[in-house]
DNA sequence: GAGTTTGAAACT
DNA sequence: CAGTTTCAAACTC
């Protein structure tokens, strides 16, 4: 069984899947590995968005019995770190940096780890072992993170030598309920991550025990990937001169007992100075929920780009009825670009057949869309599941190293939400099932920079909670399509996350080129949900923007902010002046005039996108990248050019993004730096104002409640005085509470450093409000209390 | 709400 | 690449 099926290989970019090519490119600059060179600009010496804080990504197990047996997925991390999710829980991680790459010596022997590149200062060792120790060849200094029960650990080092880690929870390989083949001691497939720093040779060997006795067909093939790299001379940090990954292929890895010890988040084994503690990112069950019995017909979009910042795993496979699939968008904070990985899984094939059935399974797959983002820029990759398999055609674009899928079926067909041909929905493989309660929907293309999510706490993705809300403000539309030939010349220069989407009104041959954000703009009936089990009660025609719960973070928080409507009048919303356009969104509910940023102006829009990209290949890339020290040091990718605002007004893009100006800014008279007194004053005032508002709100709510309570309790005593004047309601209790209100107001004023006059005024105003409440309540009490009359 | 200011984007 | 113009948002009154 191969991690990547031949067919899948055919869908993947050459630079990823062609291991031989990689091998031949050893020690070659990364540009050689990059996708079409024209736009593949070398990564700057400083990669603003690069993850530099150690991260640990924990792939949390799903509580369900689902298992990821034969899914293949590749993920990209920062600077090209790629994660290959192999069947049976095997994962291969590749880390690529522009400058340094290593390649497997034998691509043929190791199709599963076909694209492993190791930057000089990145560490990446994936060790899949069974019960047997994997110490073989482990160099001194190399360490096994979690000998027992460690399902998967993927580690890499960012340029700064800080580790990036992925850890699969122990339940990852939890035996499927349907499978039962594995005996109790079936070797829990263990993957150990060993990072050796500064060692000339790192050998990670994994010996896996054969699974159940029946595993003859898929006898574990021990394949060794050896990656050799000459140690960088000048690299002070850890370097890997040679990486050997040996893994035993076990088709039944899934049968590993669930008793595997819980995955420890992982440890960074590095000799470099880990200034910052590793961050842990737990990837929710979305990944782990992959159905076990799927036969590995996964399709993976791999970004050839060097610096993907976001990893999105999209599982589009249909699931068996008993094993709902869940997918999650993984805005890993370890990459520059964004990637969306779609893992297609087929429930039709048994795990045992995984090795041989991939080709057939793939043919049976109803959906396959691989979209590759623009090159040289942040990369978004999206695989779009289609409900109508016969209508999906794979396309090889001449001159393009990517494969595309032609969508020949309008997505607007279904009238119900759950059956709608949504890009984001995962239709059941079996058309007969009108309702996919178990269907997992995966889709999310957050445009927000990945840096915004630093730590994600694993959170079970249970059904109901993940229904996508449709309340998102901006209505999102699918981008108009044009015929492929029209855009072909520019296919290699698409905006980040460009997606080929079904054409709008252009028959079966239309294509839409969508910047990644548009993926979330698919019109109804498309809608997104993380989990399938929930009923799709929202068959409304309302445009839906995915608000996926992302490990506790809703995508609305992570990826979509309520965007203000634009007011463009002259640009037709087809230039970057328009925020909608710049953000890769269609105008909706905007105040623009003569707007062309909509479905009705497909060609114009496409041309505009092309023009923008021609001017600036990274035009659609988020401007705010990550600085050296993580999120706190986010910085503008280009820097601002302010002259008059002192960078302390929202004219300044840095200030607007609430980040400091950096050395790359060309501003004049900048006051937006750490020690700036003006900035501090502004911040202080802003904070004080915010605190004050919050306090006032809380205090008023509380005191108002108290007053009402007091009045309520005292009213009966005043019943005899029905019809009395309001002052009769001012009992001792009421007076006391009122005084409390005034005191509270005084405290707040003092807290806010308000001048005395202002404080007095605020107190008086509060007193007035108290009186009004008393009067109001008095009147109400007289009228509402019959007993008083 | 109208007018002004500002700086990014677009253009030359 | 630098200077200028265009543009829409931010800001002021």
PDB file of N, CA and C in Angstrom, chain A residues 84 90 223 280 592 617 654 682 691 768:
ATOM      1  N   UNK A  84       2.414  14.978   4.946  1.00  0.00           N
ATOM      2  CA  UNK A  84       1.748  13.954   4.170  1.00  0.00           C
ATOM      3  C   UNK A  84       1.020  13.039   5.111  1.00  0.00           C
ATOM      4  N   UNK A  90      -0.072   6.818   8.766  1.00  0.00           N
ATOM      5  CA  UNK A  90       1.291   7.204   8.482  1.00  0.00           C
ATOM      6  C   UNK A  90       1.338   8.620   7.972  1.00  0.00           C
ATOM      7  N   UNK A 223      10.455   0.427   3.852  1.00  0.00           N
ATOM      8  CA  UNK A 223      11.050   1.314   2.879  1.00  0.00           C
ATOM      9  C   UNK A 223      11.844   2.388   3.600  1.00  0.00           C
ATOM     10  N   UNK A 280       1.464  24.525  21.298  1.00  0.00           N
ATOM     11  CA  UNK A 280       0.745  23.316  20.967  1.00  0.00           C
ATOM     12  C   UNK A 280      -0.518  23.648  20.226  1.00  0.00           C
ATOM     13  N   UNK A 592     -21.261  50.544  -3.326  1.00  0.00           N
ATOM     14  CA  UNK A 592     -20.454  50.890  -4.486  1.00  0.00           C
ATOM     15  C   UNK A 592     -21.334  51.247  -5.686  1.00  0.00           C
ATOM     16  N   UNK A 617       2.395  40.016  -7.850  1.00  0.00           N
ATOM     17  CA  UNK A 617       2.022  38.603  -7.695  1.00  0.00           C
ATOM     18  C   UNK A 617       1.476  38.277  -6.312  1.00  0.00           C
ATOM     19  N   UNK A 654      -0.153  49.890   9.203  1.00  0.00           N
ATOM     20  CA  UNK A 654       0.412  49.226  10.381  1.00  0.00           C
ATOM     21  C   UNK A 654      -0.434  49.526  11.610  1.00  0.00           C
ATOM     22  N   UNK A 682      -1.992  57.054  23.282  1.00  0.00           N
ATOM     23  CA  UNK A 682      -3.159  56.623  22.516  1.00  0.00           C
ATOM     24  C   UNK A 682      -3.664  55.273  23.010  1.00  0.00           C
ATOM     25  N   UNK A 691     -12.090  49.949  28.861  1.00  0.00           N
ATOM     26  CA  UNK A 691     -12.352  49.434  30.206  1.00  0.00           C
ATOM     27  C   UNK A 691     -13.522  50.161  30.834  1.00  0.00           C
ATOM     28  N   UNK A 768     -29.404  60.975  37.896  1.00  0.00           N
ATOM     29  CA  UNK A 768     -30.610  61.205  37.102  1.00  0.00           C
ATOM     30  C   UNK A 768     -31.201  59.901  36.579  1.00  0.00           C
TER      31      UNK A 768
END
